[in-house]
PDB file of C-alpha atoms in Angstrom:
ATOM      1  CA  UNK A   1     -28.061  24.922 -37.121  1.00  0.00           C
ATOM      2  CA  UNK A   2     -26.290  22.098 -38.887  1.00  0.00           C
ATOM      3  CA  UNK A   3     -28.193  19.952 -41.264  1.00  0.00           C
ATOM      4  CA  UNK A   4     -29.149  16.621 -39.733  1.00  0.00           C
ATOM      5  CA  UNK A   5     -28.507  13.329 -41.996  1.00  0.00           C
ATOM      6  CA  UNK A   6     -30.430   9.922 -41.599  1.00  0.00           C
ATOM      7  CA  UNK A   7     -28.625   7.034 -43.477  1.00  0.00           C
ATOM      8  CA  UNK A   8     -30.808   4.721 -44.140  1.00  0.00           C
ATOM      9  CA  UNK A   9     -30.813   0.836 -44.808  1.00  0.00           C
ATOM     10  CA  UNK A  10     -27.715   0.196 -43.508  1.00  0.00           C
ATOM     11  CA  UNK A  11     -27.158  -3.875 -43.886  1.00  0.00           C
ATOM     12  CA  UNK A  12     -23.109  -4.247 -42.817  1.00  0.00           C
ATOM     13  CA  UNK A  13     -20.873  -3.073 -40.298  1.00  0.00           C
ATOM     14  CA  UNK A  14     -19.339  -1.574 -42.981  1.00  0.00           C
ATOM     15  CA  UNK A  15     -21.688   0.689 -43.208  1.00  0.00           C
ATOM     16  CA  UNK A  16     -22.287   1.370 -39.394  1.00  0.00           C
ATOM     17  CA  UNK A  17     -19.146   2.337 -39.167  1.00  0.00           C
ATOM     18  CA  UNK A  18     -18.911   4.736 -41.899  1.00  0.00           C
ATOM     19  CA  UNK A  19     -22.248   6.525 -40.904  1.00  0.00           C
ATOM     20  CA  UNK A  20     -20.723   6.805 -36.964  1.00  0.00           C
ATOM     21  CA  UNK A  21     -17.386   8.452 -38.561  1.00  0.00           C
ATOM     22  CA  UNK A  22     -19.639  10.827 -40.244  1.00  0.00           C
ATOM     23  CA  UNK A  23     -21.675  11.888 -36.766  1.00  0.00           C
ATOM     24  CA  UNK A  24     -24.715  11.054 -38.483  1.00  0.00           C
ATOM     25  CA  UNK A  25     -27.877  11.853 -36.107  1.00  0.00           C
ATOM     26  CA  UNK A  26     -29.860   8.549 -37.483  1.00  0.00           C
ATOM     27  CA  UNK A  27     -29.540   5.105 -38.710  1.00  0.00           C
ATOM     28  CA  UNK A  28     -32.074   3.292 -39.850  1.00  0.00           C
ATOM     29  CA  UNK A  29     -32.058  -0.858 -40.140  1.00  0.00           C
ATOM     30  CA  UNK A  30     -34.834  -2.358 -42.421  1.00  0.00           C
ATOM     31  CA  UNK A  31     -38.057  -4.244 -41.333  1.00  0.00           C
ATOM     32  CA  UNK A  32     -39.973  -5.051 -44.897  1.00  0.00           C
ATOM     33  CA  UNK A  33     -39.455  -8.387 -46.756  1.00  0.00           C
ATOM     34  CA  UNK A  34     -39.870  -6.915 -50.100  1.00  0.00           C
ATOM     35  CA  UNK A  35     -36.527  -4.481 -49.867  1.00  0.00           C
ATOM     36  CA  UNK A  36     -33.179  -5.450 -50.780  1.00  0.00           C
ATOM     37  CA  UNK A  37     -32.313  -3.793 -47.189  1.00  0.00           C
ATOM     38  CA  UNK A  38     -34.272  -6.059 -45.019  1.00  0.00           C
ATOM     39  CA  UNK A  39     -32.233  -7.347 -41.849  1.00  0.00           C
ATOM     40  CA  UNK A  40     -33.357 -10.783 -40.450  1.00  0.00           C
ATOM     41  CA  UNK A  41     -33.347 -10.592 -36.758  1.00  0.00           C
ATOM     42  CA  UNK A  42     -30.058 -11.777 -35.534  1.00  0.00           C
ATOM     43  CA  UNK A  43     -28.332  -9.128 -38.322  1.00  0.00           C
ATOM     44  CA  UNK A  44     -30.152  -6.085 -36.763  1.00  0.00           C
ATOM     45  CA  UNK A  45     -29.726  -7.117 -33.184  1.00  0.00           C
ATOM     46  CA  UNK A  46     -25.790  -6.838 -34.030  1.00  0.00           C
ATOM     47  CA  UNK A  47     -26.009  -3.567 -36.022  1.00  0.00           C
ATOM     48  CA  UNK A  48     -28.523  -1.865 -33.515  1.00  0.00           C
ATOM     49  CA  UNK A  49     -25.757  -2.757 -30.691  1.00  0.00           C
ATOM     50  CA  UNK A  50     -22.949  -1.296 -32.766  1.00  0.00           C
ATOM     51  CA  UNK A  51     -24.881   1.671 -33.326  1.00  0.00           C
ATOM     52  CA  UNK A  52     -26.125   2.231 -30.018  1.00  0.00           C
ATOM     53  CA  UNK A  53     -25.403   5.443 -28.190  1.00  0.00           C
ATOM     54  CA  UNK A  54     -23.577   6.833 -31.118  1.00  0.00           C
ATOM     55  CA  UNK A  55     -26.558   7.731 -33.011  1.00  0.00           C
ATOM     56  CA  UNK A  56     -30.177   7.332 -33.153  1.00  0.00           C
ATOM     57  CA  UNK A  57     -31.292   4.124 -34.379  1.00  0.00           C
ATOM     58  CA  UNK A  58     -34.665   4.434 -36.118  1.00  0.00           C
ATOM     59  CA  UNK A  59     -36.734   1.092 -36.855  1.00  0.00           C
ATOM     60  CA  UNK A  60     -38.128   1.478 -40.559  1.00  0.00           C
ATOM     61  CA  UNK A  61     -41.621  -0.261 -41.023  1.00  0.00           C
ATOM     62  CA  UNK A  62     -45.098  -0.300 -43.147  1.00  0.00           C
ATOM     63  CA  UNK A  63     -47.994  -1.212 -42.218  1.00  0.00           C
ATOM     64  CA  UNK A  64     -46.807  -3.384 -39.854  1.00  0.00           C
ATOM     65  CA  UNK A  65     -48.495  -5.172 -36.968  1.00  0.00           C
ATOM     66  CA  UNK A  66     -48.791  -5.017 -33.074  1.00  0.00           C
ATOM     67  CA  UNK A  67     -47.219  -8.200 -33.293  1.00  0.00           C
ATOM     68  CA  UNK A  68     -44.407  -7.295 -35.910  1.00  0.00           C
ATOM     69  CA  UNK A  69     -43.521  -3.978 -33.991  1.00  0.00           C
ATOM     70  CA  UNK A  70     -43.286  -5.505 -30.865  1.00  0.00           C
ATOM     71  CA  UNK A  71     -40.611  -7.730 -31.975  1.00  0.00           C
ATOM     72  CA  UNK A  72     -38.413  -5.492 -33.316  1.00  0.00           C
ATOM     73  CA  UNK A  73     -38.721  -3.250 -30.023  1.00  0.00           C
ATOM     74  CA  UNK A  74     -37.079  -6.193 -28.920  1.00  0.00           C
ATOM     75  CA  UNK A  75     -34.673  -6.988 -31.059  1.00  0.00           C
ATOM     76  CA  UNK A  76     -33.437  -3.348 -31.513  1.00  0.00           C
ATOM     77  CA  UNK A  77     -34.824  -1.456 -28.909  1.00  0.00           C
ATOM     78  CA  UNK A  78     -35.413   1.942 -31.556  1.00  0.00           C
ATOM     79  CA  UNK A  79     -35.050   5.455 -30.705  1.00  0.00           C
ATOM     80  CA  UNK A  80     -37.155   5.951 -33.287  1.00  0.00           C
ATOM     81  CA  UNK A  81     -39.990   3.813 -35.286  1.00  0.00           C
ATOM     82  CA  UNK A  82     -40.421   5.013 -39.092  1.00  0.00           C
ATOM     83  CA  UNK A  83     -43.903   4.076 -40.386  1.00  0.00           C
ATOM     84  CA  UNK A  84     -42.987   3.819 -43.982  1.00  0.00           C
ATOM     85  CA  UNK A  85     -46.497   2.679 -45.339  1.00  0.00           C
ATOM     86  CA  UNK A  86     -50.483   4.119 -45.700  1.00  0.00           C
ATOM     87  CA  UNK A  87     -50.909   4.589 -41.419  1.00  0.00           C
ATOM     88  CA  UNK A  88     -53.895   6.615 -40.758  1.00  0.00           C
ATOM     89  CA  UNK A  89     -53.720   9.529 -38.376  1.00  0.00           C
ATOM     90  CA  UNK A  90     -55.464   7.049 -36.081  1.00  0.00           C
ATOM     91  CA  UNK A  91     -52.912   4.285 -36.450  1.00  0.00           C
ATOM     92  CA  UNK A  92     -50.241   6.674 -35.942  1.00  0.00           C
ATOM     93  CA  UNK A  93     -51.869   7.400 -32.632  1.00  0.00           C
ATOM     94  CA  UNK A  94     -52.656   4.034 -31.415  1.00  0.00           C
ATOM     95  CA  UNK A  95     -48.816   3.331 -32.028  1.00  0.00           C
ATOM     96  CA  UNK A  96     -47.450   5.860 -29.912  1.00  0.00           C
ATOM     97  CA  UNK A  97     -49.968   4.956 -27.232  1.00  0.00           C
ATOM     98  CA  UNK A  98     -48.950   0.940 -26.731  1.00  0.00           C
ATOM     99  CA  UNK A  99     -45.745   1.813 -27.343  1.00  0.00           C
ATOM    100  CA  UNK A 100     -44.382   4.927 -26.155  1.00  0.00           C
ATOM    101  CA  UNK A 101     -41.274   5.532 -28.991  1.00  0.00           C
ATOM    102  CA  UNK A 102     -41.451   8.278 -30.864  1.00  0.00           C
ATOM    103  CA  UNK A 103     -42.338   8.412 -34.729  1.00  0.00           C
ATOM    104  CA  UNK A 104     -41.481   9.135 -37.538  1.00  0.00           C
ATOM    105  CA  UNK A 105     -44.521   9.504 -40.324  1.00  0.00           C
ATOM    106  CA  UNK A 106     -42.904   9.274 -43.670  1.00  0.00           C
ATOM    107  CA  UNK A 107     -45.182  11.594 -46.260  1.00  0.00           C
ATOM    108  CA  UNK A 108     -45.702   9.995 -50.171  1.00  0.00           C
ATOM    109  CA  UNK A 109     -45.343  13.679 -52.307  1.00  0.00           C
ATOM    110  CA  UNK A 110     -45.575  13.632 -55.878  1.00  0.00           C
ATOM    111  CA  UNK A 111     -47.726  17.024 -55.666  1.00  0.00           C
ATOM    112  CA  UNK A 112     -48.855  20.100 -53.313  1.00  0.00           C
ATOM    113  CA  UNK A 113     -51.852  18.493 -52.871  1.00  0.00           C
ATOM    114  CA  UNK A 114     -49.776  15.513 -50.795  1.00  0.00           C
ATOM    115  CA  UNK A 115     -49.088  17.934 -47.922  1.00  0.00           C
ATOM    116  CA  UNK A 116     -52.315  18.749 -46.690  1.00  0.00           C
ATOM    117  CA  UNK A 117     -53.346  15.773 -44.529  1.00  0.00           C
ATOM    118  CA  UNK A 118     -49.600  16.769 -42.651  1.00  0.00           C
ATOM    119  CA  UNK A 119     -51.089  18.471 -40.058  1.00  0.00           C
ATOM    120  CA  UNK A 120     -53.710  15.433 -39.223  1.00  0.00           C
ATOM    121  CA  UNK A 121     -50.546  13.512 -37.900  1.00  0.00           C
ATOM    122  CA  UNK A 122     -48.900  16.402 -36.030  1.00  0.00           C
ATOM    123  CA  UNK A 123     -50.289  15.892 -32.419  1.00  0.00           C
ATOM    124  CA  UNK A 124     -48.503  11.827 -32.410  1.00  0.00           C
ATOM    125  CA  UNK A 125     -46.006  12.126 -34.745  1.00  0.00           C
ATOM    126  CA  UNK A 126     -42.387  13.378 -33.226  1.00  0.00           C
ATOM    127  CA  UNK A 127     -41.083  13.809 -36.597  1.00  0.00           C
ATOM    128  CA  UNK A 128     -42.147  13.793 -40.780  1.00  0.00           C
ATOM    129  CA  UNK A 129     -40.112  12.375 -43.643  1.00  0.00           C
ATOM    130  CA  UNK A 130     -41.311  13.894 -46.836  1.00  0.00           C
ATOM    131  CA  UNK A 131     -40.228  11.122 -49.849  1.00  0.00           C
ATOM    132  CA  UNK A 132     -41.060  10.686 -53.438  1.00  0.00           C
ATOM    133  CA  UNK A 133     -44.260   8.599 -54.069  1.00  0.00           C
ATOM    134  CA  UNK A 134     -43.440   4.989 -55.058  1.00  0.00           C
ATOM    135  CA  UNK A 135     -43.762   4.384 -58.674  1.00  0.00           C
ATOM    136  CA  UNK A 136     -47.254   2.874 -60.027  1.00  0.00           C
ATOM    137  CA  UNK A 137     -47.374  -0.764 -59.739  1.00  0.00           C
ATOM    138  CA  UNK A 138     -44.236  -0.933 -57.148  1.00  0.00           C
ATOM    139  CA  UNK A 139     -44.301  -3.527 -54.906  1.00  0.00           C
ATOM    140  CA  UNK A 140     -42.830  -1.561 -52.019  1.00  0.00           C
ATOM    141  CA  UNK A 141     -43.330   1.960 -50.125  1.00  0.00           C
ATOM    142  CA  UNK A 142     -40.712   4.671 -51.089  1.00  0.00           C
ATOM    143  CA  UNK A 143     -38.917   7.173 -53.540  1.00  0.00           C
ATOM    144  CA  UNK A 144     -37.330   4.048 -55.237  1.00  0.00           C
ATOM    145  CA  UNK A 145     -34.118   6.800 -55.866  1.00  0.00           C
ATOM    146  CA  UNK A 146     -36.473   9.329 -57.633  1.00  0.00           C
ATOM    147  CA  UNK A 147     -36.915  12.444 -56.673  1.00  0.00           C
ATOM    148  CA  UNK A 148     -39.812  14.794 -56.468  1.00  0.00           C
ATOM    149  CA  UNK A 149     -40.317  18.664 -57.171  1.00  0.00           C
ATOM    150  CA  UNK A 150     -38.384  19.973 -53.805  1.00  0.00           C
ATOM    151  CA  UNK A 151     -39.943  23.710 -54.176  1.00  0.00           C
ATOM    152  CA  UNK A 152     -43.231  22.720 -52.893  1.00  0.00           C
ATOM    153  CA  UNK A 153     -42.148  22.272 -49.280  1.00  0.00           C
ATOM    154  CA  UNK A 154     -40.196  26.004 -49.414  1.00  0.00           C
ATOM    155  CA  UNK A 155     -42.291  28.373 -46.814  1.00  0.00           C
ATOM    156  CA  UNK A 156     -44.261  25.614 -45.764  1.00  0.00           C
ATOM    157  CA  UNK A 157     -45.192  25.738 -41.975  1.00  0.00           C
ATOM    158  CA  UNK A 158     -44.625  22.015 -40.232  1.00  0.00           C
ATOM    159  CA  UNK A 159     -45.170  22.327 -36.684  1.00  0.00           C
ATOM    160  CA  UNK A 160     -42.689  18.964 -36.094  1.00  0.00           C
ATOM    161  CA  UNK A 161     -38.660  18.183 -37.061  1.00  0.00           C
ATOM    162  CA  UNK A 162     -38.823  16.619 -40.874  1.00  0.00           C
ATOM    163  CA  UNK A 163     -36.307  15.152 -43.457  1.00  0.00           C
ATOM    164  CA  UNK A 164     -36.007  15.173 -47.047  1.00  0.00           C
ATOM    165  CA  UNK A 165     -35.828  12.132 -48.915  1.00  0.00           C
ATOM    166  CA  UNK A 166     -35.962  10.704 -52.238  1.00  0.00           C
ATOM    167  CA  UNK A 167     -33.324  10.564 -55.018  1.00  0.00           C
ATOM    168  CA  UNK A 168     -31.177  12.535 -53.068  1.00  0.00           C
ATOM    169  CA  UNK A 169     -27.218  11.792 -53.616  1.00  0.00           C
ATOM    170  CA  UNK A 170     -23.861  13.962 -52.667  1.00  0.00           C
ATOM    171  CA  UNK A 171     -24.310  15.930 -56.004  1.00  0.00           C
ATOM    172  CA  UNK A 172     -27.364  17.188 -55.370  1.00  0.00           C
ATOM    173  CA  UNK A 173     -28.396  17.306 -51.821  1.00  0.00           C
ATOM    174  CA  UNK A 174     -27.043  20.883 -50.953  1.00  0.00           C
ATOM    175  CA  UNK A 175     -29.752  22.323 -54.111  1.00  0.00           C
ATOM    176  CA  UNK A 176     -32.093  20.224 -52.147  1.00  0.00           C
ATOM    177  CA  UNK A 177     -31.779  21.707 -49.005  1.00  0.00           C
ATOM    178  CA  UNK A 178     -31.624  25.109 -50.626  1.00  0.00           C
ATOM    179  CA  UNK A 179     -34.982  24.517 -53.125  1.00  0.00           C
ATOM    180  CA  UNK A 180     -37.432  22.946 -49.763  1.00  0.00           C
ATOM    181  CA  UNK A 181     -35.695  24.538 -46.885  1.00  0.00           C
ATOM    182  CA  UNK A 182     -35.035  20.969 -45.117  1.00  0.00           C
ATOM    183  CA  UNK A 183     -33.439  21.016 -41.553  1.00  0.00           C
ATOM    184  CA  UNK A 184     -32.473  17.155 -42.549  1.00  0.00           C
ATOM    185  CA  UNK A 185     -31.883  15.072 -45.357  1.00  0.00           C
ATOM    186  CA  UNK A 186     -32.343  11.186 -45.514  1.00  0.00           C
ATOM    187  CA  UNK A 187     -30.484   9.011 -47.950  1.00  0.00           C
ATOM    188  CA  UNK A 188     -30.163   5.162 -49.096  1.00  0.00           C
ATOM    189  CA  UNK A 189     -29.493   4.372 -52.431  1.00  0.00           C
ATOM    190  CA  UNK A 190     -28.020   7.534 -53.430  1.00  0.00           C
ATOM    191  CA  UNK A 191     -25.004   6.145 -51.279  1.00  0.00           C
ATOM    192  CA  UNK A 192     -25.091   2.437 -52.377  1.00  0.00           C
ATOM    193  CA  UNK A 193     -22.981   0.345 -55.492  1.00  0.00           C
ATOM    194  CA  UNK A 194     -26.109  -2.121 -55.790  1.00  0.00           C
ATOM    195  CA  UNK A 195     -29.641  -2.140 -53.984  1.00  0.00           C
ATOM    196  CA  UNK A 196     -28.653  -2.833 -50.126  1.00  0.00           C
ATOM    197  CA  UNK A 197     -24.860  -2.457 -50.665  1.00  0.00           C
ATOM    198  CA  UNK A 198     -23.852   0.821 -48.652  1.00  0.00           C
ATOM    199  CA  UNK A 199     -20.555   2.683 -49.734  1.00  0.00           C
ATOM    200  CA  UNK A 200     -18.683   4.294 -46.926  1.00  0.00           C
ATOM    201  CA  UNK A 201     -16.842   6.697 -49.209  1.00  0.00           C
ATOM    202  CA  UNK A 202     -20.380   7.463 -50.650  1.00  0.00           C
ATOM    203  CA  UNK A 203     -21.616   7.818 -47.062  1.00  0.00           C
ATOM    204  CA  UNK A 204     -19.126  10.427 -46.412  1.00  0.00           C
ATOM    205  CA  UNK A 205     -19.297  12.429 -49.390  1.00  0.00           C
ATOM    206  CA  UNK A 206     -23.171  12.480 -48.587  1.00  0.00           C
ATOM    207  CA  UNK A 207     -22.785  13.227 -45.356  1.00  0.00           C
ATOM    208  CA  UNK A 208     -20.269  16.369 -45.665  1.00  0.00           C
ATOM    209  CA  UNK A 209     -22.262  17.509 -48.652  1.00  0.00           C
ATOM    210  CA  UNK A 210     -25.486  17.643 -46.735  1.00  0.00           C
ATOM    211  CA  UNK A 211     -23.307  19.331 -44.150  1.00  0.00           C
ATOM    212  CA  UNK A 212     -22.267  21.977 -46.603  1.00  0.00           C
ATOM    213  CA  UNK A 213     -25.201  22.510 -47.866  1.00  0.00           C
ATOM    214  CA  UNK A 214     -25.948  25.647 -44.327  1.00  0.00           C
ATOM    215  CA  UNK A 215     -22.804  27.136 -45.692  1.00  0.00           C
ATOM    216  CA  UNK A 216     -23.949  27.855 -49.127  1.00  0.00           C
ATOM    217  CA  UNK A 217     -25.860  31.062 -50.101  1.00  0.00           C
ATOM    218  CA  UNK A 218     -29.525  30.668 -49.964  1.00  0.00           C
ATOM    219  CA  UNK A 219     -29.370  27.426 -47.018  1.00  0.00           C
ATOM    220  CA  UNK A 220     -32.223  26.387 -44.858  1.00  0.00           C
ATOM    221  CA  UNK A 221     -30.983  27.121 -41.044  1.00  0.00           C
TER     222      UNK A 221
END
């Protein structure tokens, strides 16, 4: 089964396009004020429209309001919401019941330890993003381009679809895939110039690498 790849953050057309010529399975436009990839409302309307039908768009949020997720269904109308910050299993829930999208729970791992409130989220979430912890003192969720030990998710038994994330680029996403057994990878800055700047020969370097990555000796199915 081919590896799927999320591209996430895109902020241009540019970008769009390059992740559509790639056949990526998800795009993912930026809700947070604090991130270089944040799209003001008119900006993802466009993107979401270009995207639509060619790939799964996926709504990336933390923490975020009733009121805050209810506008972006608007705006975007996601295949997919990402709750990027600390939602409880009971959030999580509550989510999927006013609004009936599926989810994405995005996992902080710096250690083994991370993993086991995973299966508290399993019953509401559709999917799991595993991702480096954010770095002390950060003022936003996420890897932040670091990367974590990839080995502790090997053999691990996730009862939903999940991603990789975190530090991951085109030179080393296939020994990612290999080390944790990922059936997808996510990526943002480790196809970008600057912070929010997407390269579309990056994109496609990423993308086919990820792809390559089943081919290898040792790849996750």
């Amino acid at each position: 089964m081919a590896i799927q790849v999320k591209i996430c953050g895109i902020t241009s057309t540019d970008a769009a396009d390059a992740a559509l010529r790639a056949g990526v399975e998800f795009a993912g436009l930026m809700f947070h004020p604090k991130s270089p990839r944040n799209l003001a409302p008119d900006q993802a309307h466009a993107l979401a429209g270009r995207l639509r039908g060619r790939t799964q768009i996926v709504a990336v949020l933390a923490d975020a309001s009733d009121e805050t997720i209810a506008g972006v269904n608007a705006i975007i109308r996601p295949d997919f919401i990402q709750l990027h910050g600390a939602e409880t299993p009971e959030r999580v829930a509550a989510i999927r019941a006013r609004f009936q999208v599926q989810l994405i729970k995005v996992i902080p791992v710096a250690e083994a330890a991370d993993l086991t409130g995973v299966a508290a989220y399993e019953d509401n979430a559709d999917m799991f993003m595993f991702d480096a912890k954010a770095p002390t003192g950060a003022e936003r969720e996420g890897g932040h381009g670091t990367a974590f030990d990839w080995k502790i998710l090997s053999g691990r038994t996730i009862r939903r679809p999940w991603l990789l994330a975190g530090g991951l680029n085109s030179e080393n996403v296939a020994r990612a895939v290999h080390a944790s057994g990922a059936p997808g990878v996510d990526v943002s800055s480790g196809v970008e110039t600057s912070p929010g700047v997407k390269s579309p020969s990056l994109i496609a370097e990423f993308v086919a690498a990820a792809r390559g990555a089943q081919f290898k000796s040792g790849a996750a199915a």
